[in-house]
Amino acid sequence: MAERGAFLTSTTVSRPSFFEVLAQENLASTIHPALKRIANFLAASNPRVYGWILQWFDEIYLVFNYCVQTHYLRNYGASFAETFYGLKRASLNKPNAAFLTTKQKNLSLVVIVLIDYVKNKLALLIEEWKNCSNLEPPKALFLKYWANMQVLWRAVFLANLLSYMNGGTDYHSPLMRFAGVGLKNAEEETELRDTSNLSIWRRAIALIGPGLARCLEISAFTLQFLQWWHGDDGPRTKLVALPVPSAPPLLPGGQEYSGLCPLCLRPWNIETVLPVSGFVFCYKCIFQHLKETQRCPVTNYPATTDDLLRIYSMRNH
């Protein structure tokens, strides 16, 4: 009986709980919007210097995410979020395998980095198509069924998660099944790495790396907290609010166009301000312009339709 118990103990993979799985999924989905908020803050503080960060944010985040996830997969056998919650990726078909194969690491990078990038770019594209009045038939058809495809994917993900809870599968997500890996609780490392045979640079990385990784994990937790703090369900504060830029200098002859939209040169129709530059436009004029150029027509500062604010004055009543 003791031999049988020892045999079962040596081959059983420690399964993470349902809450640990959801916690790491939530952290992974929070980092991108939290960092984008910082990019918005910098671009609003100084558009001329930091505007390019917001314009190329998804590509910058792609490179950053690739470097971070490659480091964690190579050294810890898990993504950044999984390592943060003490989880590790493992080949469930080979429970005794100590490391992931090269194929499993590459597929994990595709799932963690590439699919996440495509998902973010697709969300921006869908939002742009929703605001377009004259849409090509293929795009209109795709947009028509986009909501149904999202519901179908969430249903598949939920069914897979319920099966994981009930012990029907060892993969908590269809993407993990695609990568051929599952999650298990990481064992605490009790042995120190031998760095005597490493070069001075590799030795420095081996010694400083864990500290930098811990700082990155704490920073991610801080970003997640700030995202909650300023979110719709969290406390409102000016701590992470976007700064209000100073009013632009009056342009030569600008007084002549007082009360007029800089685009159509007519009296404002539904007064709308673009906070990035401080100019007031007709809602229809500035909305269409930002859809096409994503820049203020007067100052050329980067901006989107999400930045527009409606002005309510006595003239509107």
PDB file of C-alpha atoms in Angstrom:
ATOM      1  CA  MET A   1       0.000   0.000   0.000  1.00  0.00           C
ATOM      2  CA  ALA A   2       2.832   2.390   0.883  1.00  0.00           C
ATOM      3  CA  GLU A   3       4.540   1.657  -2.445  1.00  0.00           C
ATOM      4  CA  ARG A   4       1.321   2.391  -4.316  1.00  0.00           C
ATOM      5  CA  GLY A   5       0.878   5.675  -2.442  1.00  0.00           C
ATOM      6  CA  ALA A   6       4.447   6.689  -3.227  1.00  0.00           C
ATOM      7  CA  PHE A   7       3.900   5.877  -6.882  1.00  0.00           C
ATOM      8  CA  LEU A   8       0.782   8.065  -7.030  1.00  0.00           C
ATOM      9  CA  THR A   9       2.551  10.904  -5.217  1.00  0.00           C
ATOM     10  CA  SER A  10       5.458  10.944  -7.651  1.00  0.00           C
ATOM     11  CA  THR A  11       3.363  11.227 -10.797  1.00  0.00           C
ATOM     12  CA  THR A  12       0.469  13.453  -9.729  1.00  0.00           C
ATOM     13  CA  VAL A  13       0.615  17.008 -11.012  1.00  0.00           C
ATOM     14  CA  SER A  14      -0.470  19.675  -8.526  1.00  0.00           C
ATOM     15  CA  ARG A  15      -3.422  21.440 -10.124  1.00  0.00           C
ATOM     16  CA  PRO A  16      -3.902  25.172  -9.514  1.00  0.00           C
ATOM     17  CA  SER A  17      -7.220  26.200  -8.054  1.00  0.00           C
ATOM     18  CA  PHE A  18      -9.943  27.890 -10.073  1.00  0.00           C
ATOM     19  CA  PHE A  19      -9.214  31.206  -8.352  1.00  0.00           C
ATOM     20  CA  GLU A  20      -5.476  31.056  -9.085  1.00  0.00           C
ATOM     21  CA  VAL A  21      -6.188  30.475 -12.770  1.00  0.00           C
ATOM     22  CA  LEU A  22      -8.626  33.389 -12.969  1.00  0.00           C
ATOM     23  CA  ALA A  23      -6.285  35.658 -10.986  1.00  0.00           C
ATOM     24  CA  GLN A  24      -3.387  35.198 -13.393  1.00  0.00           C
ATOM     25  CA  GLU A  25      -5.704  35.615 -16.403  1.00  0.00           C
ATOM     26  CA  ASN A  26      -6.990  38.882 -14.916  1.00  0.00           C
ATOM     27  CA  LEU A  27      -3.471  40.189 -14.269  1.00  0.00           C
ATOM     28  CA  ALA A  28      -2.386  39.358 -17.816  1.00  0.00           C
ATOM     29  CA  SER A  29      -5.366  41.262 -19.267  1.00  0.00           C
ATOM     30  CA  THR A  30      -4.775  44.300 -17.023  1.00  0.00           C
ATOM     31  CA  ILE A  31      -1.157  45.100 -17.889  1.00  0.00           C
ATOM     32  CA  HIS A  32      -1.861  46.324 -21.446  1.00  0.00           C
ATOM     33  CA  PRO A  33      -4.575  48.905 -20.545  1.00  0.00           C
ATOM     34  CA  ALA A  34      -2.592  50.037 -17.490  1.00  0.00           C
ATOM     35  CA  LEU A  35       0.506  50.748 -19.573  1.00  0.00           C
ATOM     36  CA  LYS A  36      -1.606  52.412 -22.248  1.00  0.00           C
ATOM     37  CA  ARG A  37      -2.954  54.773 -19.611  1.00  0.00           C
ATOM     38  CA  ILE A  38       0.613  55.782 -18.812  1.00  0.00           C
ATOM     39  CA  ALA A  39       1.215  56.363 -22.536  1.00  0.00           C
ATOM     40  CA  ASN A  40      -1.924  58.539 -22.645  1.00  0.00           C
ATOM     41  CA  PHE A  41      -0.637  60.485 -19.647  1.00  0.00           C
ATOM     42  CA  LEU A  42       2.733  61.137 -21.286  1.00  0.00           C
ATOM     43  CA  ALA A  43       1.180  62.081 -24.640  1.00  0.00           C
ATOM     44  CA  ALA A  44      -1.213  64.504 -22.954  1.00  0.00           C
ATOM     45  CA  SER A  45       1.609  66.014 -20.870  1.00  0.00           C
ATOM     46  CA  ASN A  46       3.834  66.739 -23.858  1.00  0.00           C
ATOM     47  CA  PRO A  47       2.341  65.699 -27.219  1.00  0.00           C
ATOM     48  CA  ARG A  48       5.320  66.879 -29.256  1.00  0.00           C
ATOM     49  CA  VAL A  49       7.796  64.728 -27.322  1.00  0.00           C
ATOM     50  CA  TYR A  50       5.703  61.696 -26.321  1.00  0.00           C
ATOM     51  CA  GLY A  51       2.974  61.651 -28.964  1.00  0.00           C
ATOM     52  CA  TRP A  52       4.789  58.954 -30.941  1.00  0.00           C
ATOM     53  CA  ILE A  53       4.576  56.579 -27.962  1.00  0.00           C
ATOM     54  CA  LEU A  54       0.791  56.612 -28.131  1.00  0.00           C
ATOM     55  CA  GLN A  55       0.798  56.325 -31.916  1.00  0.00           C
ATOM     56  CA  TRP A  56       3.014  53.203 -31.880  1.00  0.00           C
ATOM     57  CA  PHE A  57       1.961  51.898 -28.481  1.00  0.00           C
ATOM     58  CA  ASP A  58       0.747  48.469 -29.644  1.00  0.00           C
ATOM     59  CA  GLU A  59       3.983  47.782 -31.514  1.00  0.00           C
ATOM     60  CA  ILE A  60       6.113  48.986 -28.577  1.00  0.00           C
ATOM     61  CA  TYR A  61       4.099  46.799 -26.220  1.00  0.00           C
ATOM     62  CA  LEU A  62       4.514  43.840 -28.598  1.00  0.00           C
ATOM     63  CA  VAL A  63       8.318  44.077 -28.369  1.00  0.00           C
ATOM     64  CA  PHE A  64       8.205  44.689 -24.603  1.00  0.00           C
ATOM     65  CA  ASN A  65       5.830  41.788 -24.005  1.00  0.00           C
ATOM     66  CA  TYR A  66       7.920  39.466 -26.180  1.00  0.00           C
ATOM     67  CA  CYS A  67      11.107  40.258 -24.239  1.00  0.00           C
ATOM     68  CA  VAL A  68       9.437  39.855 -20.834  1.00  0.00           C
ATOM     69  CA  GLN A  69       7.586  36.633 -21.673  1.00  0.00           C
ATOM     70  CA  THR A  70      10.661  35.108 -23.349  1.00  0.00           C
ATOM     71  CA  HIS A  71      12.690  35.785 -20.202  1.00  0.00           C
ATOM     72  CA  TYR A  72      10.081  34.231 -17.911  1.00  0.00           C
ATOM     73  CA  LEU A  73       9.470  31.197 -20.116  1.00  0.00           C
ATOM     74  CA  ARG A  74      13.197  30.557 -20.418  1.00  0.00           C
ATOM     75  CA  ASN A  75      14.009  30.969 -16.719  1.00  0.00           C
ATOM     76  CA  TYR A  76      10.798  30.013 -14.928  1.00  0.00           C
ATOM     77  CA  GLY A  77       8.855  27.914 -17.442  1.00  0.00           C
ATOM     78  CA  ALA A  78       5.830  30.217 -17.157  1.00  0.00           C
ATOM     79  CA  SER A  79       4.496  33.572 -18.306  1.00  0.00           C
ATOM     80  CA  PHE A  80       4.968  36.699 -16.208  1.00  0.00           C
ATOM     81  CA  ALA A  81       1.435  36.570 -14.759  1.00  0.00           C
ATOM     82  CA  GLU A  82       1.697  32.845 -14.019  1.00  0.00           C
ATOM     83  CA  THR A  83       5.019  33.331 -12.220  1.00  0.00           C
ATOM     84  CA  PHE A  84       3.515  36.162 -10.175  1.00  0.00           C
ATOM     85  CA  TYR A  85       0.924  33.749  -8.743  1.00  0.00           C
ATOM     86  CA  GLY A  86       3.372  30.887  -8.220  1.00  0.00           C
ATOM     87  CA  LEU A  87       2.282  28.820 -11.224  1.00  0.00           C
ATOM     88  CA  LYS A  88       4.312  26.987 -13.835  1.00  0.00           C
ATOM     89  CA  ARG A  89       3.689  25.522 -17.271  1.00  0.00           C
ATOM     90  CA  ALA A  90       4.173  21.794 -17.719  1.00  0.00           C
ATOM     91  CA  SER A  91       3.649  19.147 -20.363  1.00  0.00           C
ATOM     92  CA  LEU A  92       0.687  17.223 -18.984  1.00  0.00           C
ATOM     93  CA  ASN A  93       1.396  14.293 -21.300  1.00  0.00           C
ATOM     94  CA  LYS A  94       4.819  13.951 -19.664  1.00  0.00           C
ATOM     95  CA  PRO A  95       4.390  14.873 -15.966  1.00  0.00           C
ATOM     96  CA  ASN A  96       8.002  13.993 -15.118  1.00  0.00           C
ATOM     97  CA  ALA A  97       9.500  16.316 -17.760  1.00  0.00           C
ATOM     98  CA  ALA A  98      11.501  19.038 -15.990  1.00  0.00           C
ATOM     99  CA  PHE A  99      11.441  21.600 -18.805  1.00  0.00           C
ATOM    100  CA  LEU A 100       9.215  22.688 -21.663  1.00  0.00           C
ATOM    101  CA  THR A 101      10.267  21.692 -25.155  1.00  0.00           C
ATOM    102  CA  THR A 102      11.292  24.326 -27.688  1.00  0.00           C
ATOM    103  CA  LYS A 103       8.027  23.766 -29.566  1.00  0.00           C
ATOM    104  CA  GLN A 104       5.983  24.291 -26.409  1.00  0.00           C
ATOM    105  CA  LYS A 105       7.862  27.505 -25.606  1.00  0.00           C
ATOM    106  CA  ASN A 106       7.349  28.848 -29.117  1.00  0.00           C
ATOM    107  CA  LEU A 107       3.627  27.984 -29.090  1.00  0.00           C
ATOM    108  CA  SER A 108       3.333  29.592 -25.658  1.00  0.00           C
ATOM    109  CA  LEU A 109       4.882  32.794 -27.040  1.00  0.00           C
ATOM    110  CA  VAL A 110       2.404  32.742 -29.925  1.00  0.00           C
ATOM    111  CA  VAL A 111      -0.507  32.425 -27.469  1.00  0.00           C
ATOM    112  CA  ILE A 112       0.772  34.971 -24.933  1.00  0.00           C
ATOM    113  CA  VAL A 113       2.309  37.591 -27.227  1.00  0.00           C
ATOM    114  CA  LEU A 114       1.137  37.321 -30.843  1.00  0.00           C
ATOM    115  CA  ILE A 115      -2.530  36.456 -30.250  1.00  0.00           C
ATOM    116  CA  ASP A 116      -2.741  39.216 -27.630  1.00  0.00           C
ATOM    117  CA  TYR A 117      -1.339  41.739 -30.143  1.00  0.00           C
ATOM    118  CA  VAL A 118      -3.762  40.630 -32.877  1.00  0.00           C
ATOM    119  CA  LYS A 119      -6.670  40.826 -30.426  1.00  0.00           C
ATOM    120  CA  ASN A 120      -5.819  44.417 -29.447  1.00  0.00           C
ATOM    121  CA  LYS A 121      -5.378  45.556 -33.058  1.00  0.00           C
ATOM    122  CA  LEU A 122      -8.614  43.847 -34.074  1.00  0.00           C
ATOM    123  CA  ALA A 123     -10.485  45.637 -31.276  1.00  0.00           C
ATOM    124  CA  LEU A 124      -9.223  49.004 -32.588  1.00  0.00           C
ATOM    125  CA  LEU A 125     -10.190  48.054 -36.142  1.00  0.00           C
ATOM    126  CA  ILE A 126     -13.694  46.989 -35.082  1.00  0.00           C
ATOM    127  CA  GLU A 127     -14.165  50.265 -33.212  1.00  0.00           C
ATOM    128  CA  GLU A 128     -13.097  52.178 -36.315  1.00  0.00           C
ATOM    129  CA  TRP A 129     -15.520  50.224 -38.514  1.00  0.00           C
ATOM    130  CA  LYS A 130     -18.379  50.900 -36.095  1.00  0.00           C
ATOM    131  CA  ASN A 131     -17.909  54.652 -36.582  1.00  0.00           C
ATOM    132  CA  CYS A 132     -17.724  54.375 -40.380  1.00  0.00           C
ATOM    133  CA  SER A 133     -20.924  55.186 -42.257  1.00  0.00           C
ATOM    134  CA  ASN A 134     -19.928  53.800 -45.685  1.00  0.00           C
ATOM    135  CA  LEU A 135     -18.483  50.356 -45.026  1.00  0.00           C
ATOM    136  CA  GLU A 136     -17.515  47.846 -47.695  1.00  0.00           C
ATOM    137  CA  PRO A 137     -19.786  44.734 -47.848  1.00  0.00           C
ATOM    138  CA  PRO A 138     -17.130  42.240 -46.595  1.00  0.00           C
ATOM    139  CA  LYS A 139     -16.285  44.481 -43.642  1.00  0.00           C
ATOM    140  CA  ALA A 140     -19.963  45.101 -42.899  1.00  0.00           C
ATOM    141  CA  LEU A 141     -20.632  41.344 -42.934  1.00  0.00           C
ATOM    142  CA  PHE A 142     -17.714  40.689 -40.598  1.00  0.00           C
ATOM    143  CA  LEU A 143     -18.880  43.454 -38.272  1.00  0.00           C
ATOM    144  CA  LYS A 144     -22.408  42.040 -38.297  1.00  0.00           C
ATOM    145  CA  TYR A 145     -21.279  38.656 -36.973  1.00  0.00           C
ATOM    146  CA  TRP A 146     -18.434  39.925 -34.789  1.00  0.00           C
ATOM    147  CA  ALA A 147     -20.585  40.035 -31.636  1.00  0.00           C
ATOM    148  CA  ASN A 148     -21.790  36.465 -32.303  1.00  0.00           C
ATOM    149  CA  MET A 149     -18.205  35.265 -32.710  1.00  0.00           C
ATOM    150  CA  GLN A 150     -17.254  36.878 -29.401  1.00  0.00           C
ATOM    151  CA  VAL A 151     -20.190  35.217 -27.631  1.00  0.00           C
ATOM    152  CA  LEU A 152     -19.245  31.853 -29.161  1.00  0.00           C
ATOM    153  CA  TRP A 153     -15.614  32.170 -28.043  1.00  0.00           C
ATOM    154  CA  ARG A 154     -16.625  33.129 -24.500  1.00  0.00           C
ATOM    155  CA  ALA A 155     -19.033  30.199 -24.380  1.00  0.00           C
ATOM    156  CA  VAL A 156     -16.250  27.805 -25.456  1.00  0.00           C
ATOM    157  CA  PHE A 157     -13.874  29.329 -22.904  1.00  0.00           C
ATOM    158  CA  LEU A 158     -16.495  29.094 -20.123  1.00  0.00           C
ATOM    159  CA  ALA A 159     -17.352  25.483 -20.999  1.00  0.00           C
ATOM    160  CA  ASN A 160     -13.646  24.597 -20.942  1.00  0.00           C
ATOM    161  CA  LEU A 161     -13.242  26.351 -17.578  1.00  0.00           C
ATOM    162  CA  LEU A 162     -16.213  24.495 -16.078  1.00  0.00           C
ATOM    163  CA  SER A 163     -14.784  21.222 -17.344  1.00  0.00           C
ATOM    164  CA  TYR A 164     -11.473  22.135 -15.683  1.00  0.00           C
ATOM    165  CA  MET A 165     -13.275  22.836 -12.392  1.00  0.00           C
ATOM    166  CA  ASN A 166     -15.010  19.464 -12.504  1.00  0.00           C
ATOM    167  CA  GLY A 167     -11.830  17.587 -13.361  1.00  0.00           C
ATOM    168  CA  GLY A 168     -12.908  16.780 -16.915  1.00  0.00           C
ATOM    169  CA  THR A 169      -9.789  18.352 -18.459  1.00  0.00           C
ATOM    170  CA  ASP A 170      -6.359  19.499 -17.343  1.00  0.00           C
ATOM    171  CA  TYR A 171      -6.394  22.532 -19.669  1.00  0.00           C
ATOM    172  CA  HIS A 172      -8.200  25.589 -18.298  1.00  0.00           C
ATOM    173  CA  SER A 173      -8.205  27.303 -21.711  1.00  0.00           C
ATOM    174  CA  PRO A 174      -8.428  26.164 -25.354  1.00  0.00           C
ATOM    175  CA  LEU A 175      -5.293  28.226 -26.029  1.00  0.00           C
ATOM    176  CA  MET A 176      -3.370  26.200 -23.451  1.00  0.00           C
ATOM    177  CA  ARG A 177      -4.517  23.026 -25.205  1.00  0.00           C
ATOM    178  CA  PHE A 178      -3.232  24.516 -28.478  1.00  0.00           C
ATOM    179  CA  ALA A 179       0.167  25.144 -26.872  1.00  0.00           C
ATOM    180  CA  GLY A 180       0.175  21.597 -25.467  1.00  0.00           C
ATOM    181  CA  VAL A 181       0.833  22.706 -21.890  1.00  0.00           C
ATOM    182  CA  GLY A 182      -1.077  23.009 -18.649  1.00  0.00           C
ATOM    183  CA  LEU A 183      -0.552  24.799 -15.353  1.00  0.00           C
ATOM    184  CA  LYS A 184       0.724  23.400 -12.090  1.00  0.00           C
ATOM    185  CA  ASN A 185       1.877  24.909  -8.816  1.00  0.00           C
ATOM    186  CA  ALA A 186       5.550  25.795  -9.015  1.00  0.00           C
ATOM    187  CA  GLU A 187       7.841  24.205  -6.470  1.00  0.00           C
ATOM    188  CA  GLU A 188       9.941  26.465  -4.299  1.00  0.00           C
ATOM    189  CA  GLU A 189      13.570  26.558  -5.358  1.00  0.00           C
ATOM    190  CA  THR A 190      15.731  25.620  -2.418  1.00  0.00           C
ATOM    191  CA  GLU A 191      19.087  25.356  -4.181  1.00  0.00           C
ATOM    192  CA  LEU A 192      21.168  28.346  -5.239  1.00  0.00           C
ATOM    193  CA  ARG A 193      22.450  28.473  -8.789  1.00  0.00           C
ATOM    194  CA  ASP A 194      26.138  27.814  -9.295  1.00  0.00           C
ATOM    195  CA  THR A 195      27.526  30.915 -10.980  1.00  0.00           C
ATOM    196  CA  SER A 196      31.239  30.141 -10.624  1.00  0.00           C
ATOM    197  CA  ASN A 197      31.591  28.916 -14.222  1.00  0.00           C
ATOM    198  CA  LEU A 198      29.732  31.847 -15.783  1.00  0.00           C
ATOM    199  CA  SER A 199      31.282  34.943 -17.329  1.00  0.00           C
ATOM    200  CA  ILE A 200      31.176  38.178 -15.335  1.00  0.00           C
ATOM    201  CA  TRP A 201      28.257  39.533 -17.358  1.00  0.00           C
ATOM    202  CA  ARG A 202      26.220  36.321 -17.085  1.00  0.00           C
ATOM    203  CA  ARG A 203      27.070  36.156 -13.391  1.00  0.00           C
ATOM    204  CA  ALA A 204      25.810  39.716 -12.894  1.00  0.00           C
ATOM    205  CA  ILE A 205      22.589  38.892 -14.769  1.00  0.00           C
ATOM    206  CA  ALA A 206      22.120  35.728 -12.706  1.00  0.00           C
ATOM    207  CA  LEU A 207      22.485  37.720  -9.474  1.00  0.00           C
ATOM    208  CA  ILE A 208      20.560  40.875 -10.436  1.00  0.00           C
ATOM    209  CA  GLY A 209      17.922  39.191 -12.635  1.00  0.00           C
ATOM    210  CA  PRO A 210      15.723  37.841  -9.804  1.00  0.00           C
ATOM    211  CA  GLY A 211      15.677  41.268  -8.141  1.00  0.00           C
ATOM    212  CA  LEU A 212      14.675  43.000 -11.369  1.00  0.00           C
ATOM    213  CA  ALA A 213      12.017  40.370 -11.973  1.00  0.00           C
ATOM    214  CA  ARG A 214      10.578  40.989  -8.510  1.00  0.00           C
ATOM    215  CA  CYS A 215      10.558  44.765  -9.148  1.00  0.00           C
ATOM    216  CA  LEU A 216       8.675  44.144 -12.408  1.00  0.00           C
ATOM    217  CA  GLU A 217       6.130  42.004 -10.579  1.00  0.00           C
ATOM    218  CA  ILE A 218       5.586  44.695  -7.921  1.00  0.00           C
ATOM    219  CA  SER A 219       5.235  47.319 -10.671  1.00  0.00           C
ATOM    220  CA  ALA A 220       2.590  45.185 -12.381  1.00  0.00           C
ATOM    221  CA  PHE A 221       0.662  44.932  -9.123  1.00  0.00           C
ATOM    222  CA  THR A 222       0.898  48.728  -8.715  1.00  0.00           C
ATOM    223  CA  LEU A 223      -0.384  49.269 -12.264  1.00  0.00           C
ATOM    224  CA  GLN A 224      -3.253  46.874 -11.617  1.00  0.00           C
ATOM    225  CA  PHE A 225      -4.142  48.780  -8.448  1.00  0.00           C
ATOM    226  CA  LEU A 226      -4.077  52.153 -10.251  1.00  0.00           C
ATOM    227  CA  GLN A 227      -6.228  50.715 -13.041  1.00  0.00           C
ATOM    228  CA  TRP A 228      -8.822  49.626 -10.462  1.00  0.00           C
ATOM    229  CA  TRP A 229      -8.531  52.902  -8.545  1.00  0.00           C
ATOM    230  CA  HIS A 230      -9.369  55.031 -11.570  1.00  0.00           C
ATOM    231  CA  GLY A 231     -11.803  52.558 -13.169  1.00  0.00           C
ATOM    232  CA  ASP A 232     -15.568  52.841 -13.266  1.00  0.00           C
ATOM    233  CA  ASP A 233     -15.924  50.514 -10.256  1.00  0.00           C
ATOM    234  CA  GLY A 234     -13.084  52.049  -8.234  1.00  0.00           C
ATOM    235  CA  PRO A 235     -12.614  55.325  -6.315  1.00  0.00           C
ATOM    236  CA  ARG A 236     -12.239  58.438  -8.412  1.00  0.00           C
ATOM    237  CA  THR A 237      -9.067  60.422  -7.896  1.00  0.00           C
ATOM    238  CA  LYS A 238      -6.942  62.990  -9.673  1.00  0.00           C
ATOM    239  CA  LEU A 239      -3.825  60.978  -8.870  1.00  0.00           C
ATOM    240  CA  VAL A 240      -3.802  59.239 -12.256  1.00  0.00           C
ATOM    241  CA  ALA A 241      -6.061  61.639 -14.140  1.00  0.00           C
ATOM    242  CA  LEU A 242      -4.767  62.941 -17.426  1.00  0.00           C
ATOM    243  CA  PRO A 243      -3.221  66.416 -17.080  1.00  0.00           C
ATOM    244  CA  VAL A 244      -5.039  69.428 -18.472  1.00  0.00           C
ATOM    245  CA  PRO A 245      -2.805  71.093 -21.069  1.00  0.00           C
ATOM    246  CA  SER A 246      -2.327  74.847 -20.998  1.00  0.00           C
ATOM    247  CA  ALA A 247      -4.412  76.908 -23.405  1.00  0.00           C
ATOM    248  CA  PRO A 248      -2.723  77.346 -26.798  1.00  0.00           C
ATOM    249  CA  PRO A 249      -1.601  80.868 -27.747  1.00  0.00           C
ATOM    250  CA  LEU A 250      -4.077  82.890 -29.765  1.00  0.00           C
ATOM    251  CA  LEU A 251      -3.370  82.500 -33.460  1.00  0.00           C
ATOM    252  CA  PRO A 252      -2.924  85.606 -35.632  1.00  0.00           C
ATOM    253  CA  GLY A 253      -6.394  86.709 -36.692  1.00  0.00           C
ATOM    254  CA  GLY A 254      -7.929  84.156 -34.364  1.00  0.00           C
ATOM    255  CA  GLN A 255     -10.287  86.698 -32.819  1.00  0.00           C
ATOM    256  CA  GLU A 256     -11.972  87.017 -36.203  1.00  0.00           C
ATOM    257  CA  TYR A 257     -13.061  83.363 -36.001  1.00  0.00           C
ATOM    258  CA  SER A 258     -14.327  83.524 -32.435  1.00  0.00           C
ATOM    259  CA  GLY A 259     -17.365  81.277 -32.097  1.00  0.00           C
ATOM    260  CA  LEU A 260     -16.617  79.472 -35.377  1.00  0.00           C
ATOM    261  CA  CYS A 261     -15.552  75.875 -36.015  1.00  0.00           C
ATOM    262  CA  PRO A 262     -11.934  75.824 -37.312  1.00  0.00           C
ATOM    263  CA  LEU A 263     -12.903  73.138 -39.837  1.00  0.00           C
ATOM    264  CA  CYS A 264     -16.098  74.405 -41.477  1.00  0.00           C
ATOM    265  CA  LEU A 265     -15.683  78.089 -40.421  1.00  0.00           C
ATOM    266  CA  ARG A 266     -19.349  78.224 -39.404  1.00  0.00           C
ATOM    267  CA  PRO A 267     -20.979  78.783 -35.996  1.00  0.00           C
ATOM    268  CA  TRP A 268     -20.625  75.730 -33.775  1.00  0.00           C
ATOM    269  CA  ASN A 269     -23.207  72.996 -34.154  1.00  0.00           C
ATOM    270  CA  ILE A 270     -23.101  70.809 -31.029  1.00  0.00           C
ATOM    271  CA  GLU A 271     -20.034  72.416 -29.446  1.00  0.00           C
ATOM    272  CA  THR A 272     -17.318  69.837 -28.826  1.00  0.00           C
ATOM    273  CA  VAL A 273     -13.872  70.477 -27.366  1.00  0.00           C
ATOM    274  CA  LEU A 274     -10.708  68.513 -28.050  1.00  0.00           C
ATOM    275  CA  PRO A 275      -8.844  68.661 -24.685  1.00  0.00           C
ATOM    276  CA  VAL A 276      -5.497  67.784 -26.264  1.00  0.00           C
ATOM    277  CA  SER A 277      -5.397  71.184 -27.950  1.00  0.00           C
ATOM    278  CA  GLY A 278      -8.268  73.093 -26.306  1.00  0.00           C
ATOM    279  CA  PHE A 279     -10.019  74.045 -29.579  1.00  0.00           C
ATOM    280  CA  VAL A 280     -13.791  73.833 -29.988  1.00  0.00           C
ATOM    281  CA  PHE A 281     -15.366  72.315 -33.103  1.00  0.00           C
ATOM    282  CA  CYS A 282     -18.678  71.134 -34.474  1.00  0.00           C
ATOM    283  CA  TYR A 283     -19.158  67.572 -33.291  1.00  0.00           C
ATOM    284  CA  LYS A 284     -19.705  66.191 -36.798  1.00  0.00           C
ATOM    285  CA  CYS A 285     -16.687  68.019 -38.226  1.00  0.00           C
ATOM    286  CA  ILE A 286     -14.143  66.983 -35.599  1.00  0.00           C
ATOM    287  CA  PHE A 287     -15.484  63.426 -35.279  1.00  0.00           C
ATOM    288  CA  GLN A 288     -15.069  62.759 -38.995  1.00  0.00           C
ATOM    289  CA  HIS A 289     -11.649  64.432 -39.049  1.00  0.00           C
ATOM    290  CA  LEU A 290     -10.309  62.383 -36.141  1.00  0.00           C
ATOM    291  CA  LYS A 291     -11.571  59.153 -37.706  1.00  0.00           C
ATOM    292  CA  GLU A 292      -9.495  59.867 -40.793  1.00  0.00           C
ATOM    293  CA  THR A 293      -6.337  61.458 -39.345  1.00  0.00           C
ATOM    294  CA  GLN A 294      -6.305  60.848 -35.550  1.00  0.00           C
ATOM    295  CA  ARG A 295      -4.760  64.291 -35.102  1.00  0.00           C
ATOM    296  CA  CYS A 296      -5.966  67.754 -34.096  1.00  0.00           C
ATOM    297  CA  PRO A 297      -6.533  69.755 -37.308  1.00  0.00           C
ATOM    298  CA  VAL A 298      -5.051  72.925 -35.747  1.00  0.00           C
ATOM    299  CA  THR A 299      -2.086  71.748 -33.625  1.00  0.00           C
ATOM    300  CA  ASN A 300      -1.510  68.344 -35.260  1.00  0.00           C
ATOM    301  CA  TYR A 301      -1.390  66.739 -31.801  1.00  0.00           C
ATOM    302  CA  PRO A 302      -2.332  62.997 -31.759  1.00  0.00           C
ATOM    303  CA  ALA A 303      -5.943  62.449 -30.658  1.00  0.00           C
ATOM    304  CA  THR A 304      -8.847  60.022 -31.066  1.00  0.00           C
ATOM    305  CA  THR A 305     -12.628  60.273 -30.968  1.00  0.00           C
ATOM    306  CA  ASP A 306     -12.533  59.014 -27.371  1.00  0.00           C
ATOM    307  CA  ASP A 307     -10.938  62.329 -26.330  1.00  0.00           C
ATOM    308  CA  LEU A 308     -13.897  64.460 -27.426  1.00  0.00           C
ATOM    309  CA  LEU A 309     -15.951  66.272 -24.777  1.00  0.00           C
ATOM    310  CA  ARG A 310     -19.351  67.861 -25.305  1.00  0.00           C
ATOM    311  CA  ILE A 311     -19.776  71.468 -24.125  1.00  0.00           C
ATOM    312  CA  TYR A 312     -23.105  72.382 -22.572  1.00  0.00           C
ATOM    313  CA  SER A 313     -23.722  76.125 -22.607  1.00  0.00           C
ATOM    314  CA  MET A 314     -26.747  78.414 -22.502  1.00  0.00           C
ATOM    315  CA  ARG A 315     -26.635  78.689 -26.295  1.00  0.00           C
ATOM    316  CA  ASN A 316     -27.536  74.993 -26.558  1.00  0.00           C
ATOM    317  CA  HIS A 317     -30.851  75.538 -24.726  1.00  0.00           C
TER     318      HIS A 317
END
